[in-house]
Amino acid sequence: MSAGDKIKAAADKVTGQVKETVGKATDDDKLVAEGKADQAKGTIRDKVEDVKETFKK
C-alpha cells in the first residue's frame, strides 16, 4: 500500500470517529451515521489496498 493510500484510509477512520463522537454528544443521529460510514470507507480502502498488494507479489 502506498503511503498516500495509508494516509487517506487513516484520515477516513479518524474523521469518522470524530463525527461519530460529536454526533453522539449532540444527539445528531445523522452525524453518527456519517461517522460510521467514513470509518467503514477507511476500512474498505485498507482492505482493497491489501488485496492489491497480495496480487503484486
Short mmCIF file of C-alpha atoms in Angstrom, two decimals, residues 19-20 22-36:
data_model
loop_
_atom_site.label_atom_id
_atom_site.label_comp_id
_atom_site.label_asym_id
_atom_site.label_seq_id
_atom_site.Cartn_x
_atom_site.Cartn_y
_atom_site.Cartn_z
CA LYS A 19 -18.00 12.71 13.57
CA GLU A 20 -19.45 9.77 15.46
CA VAL A 22 -19.61 14.64 18.13
CA GLY A 23 -22.87 13.20 16.82
CA LYS A 24 -23.37 11.17 19.98
CA ALA A 25 -22.54 14.16 22.17
CA THR A 26 -25.04 16.37 20.34
CA ASP A 27 -27.69 13.68 19.75
CA ASP A 28 -27.25 14.10 15.99
CA ASP A 29 -28.09 10.70 14.51
CA LYS A 30 -27.19 11.86 11.00
CA LEU A 31 -23.67 12.80 12.10
CA VAL A 32 -23.27 9.49 13.92
CA ALA A 33 -24.26 7.65 10.74
CA GLU A 34 -21.86 9.74 8.64
CA GLY A 35 -19.08 8.94 11.08
CA LYS A 36 -19.73 5.22 10.90
#
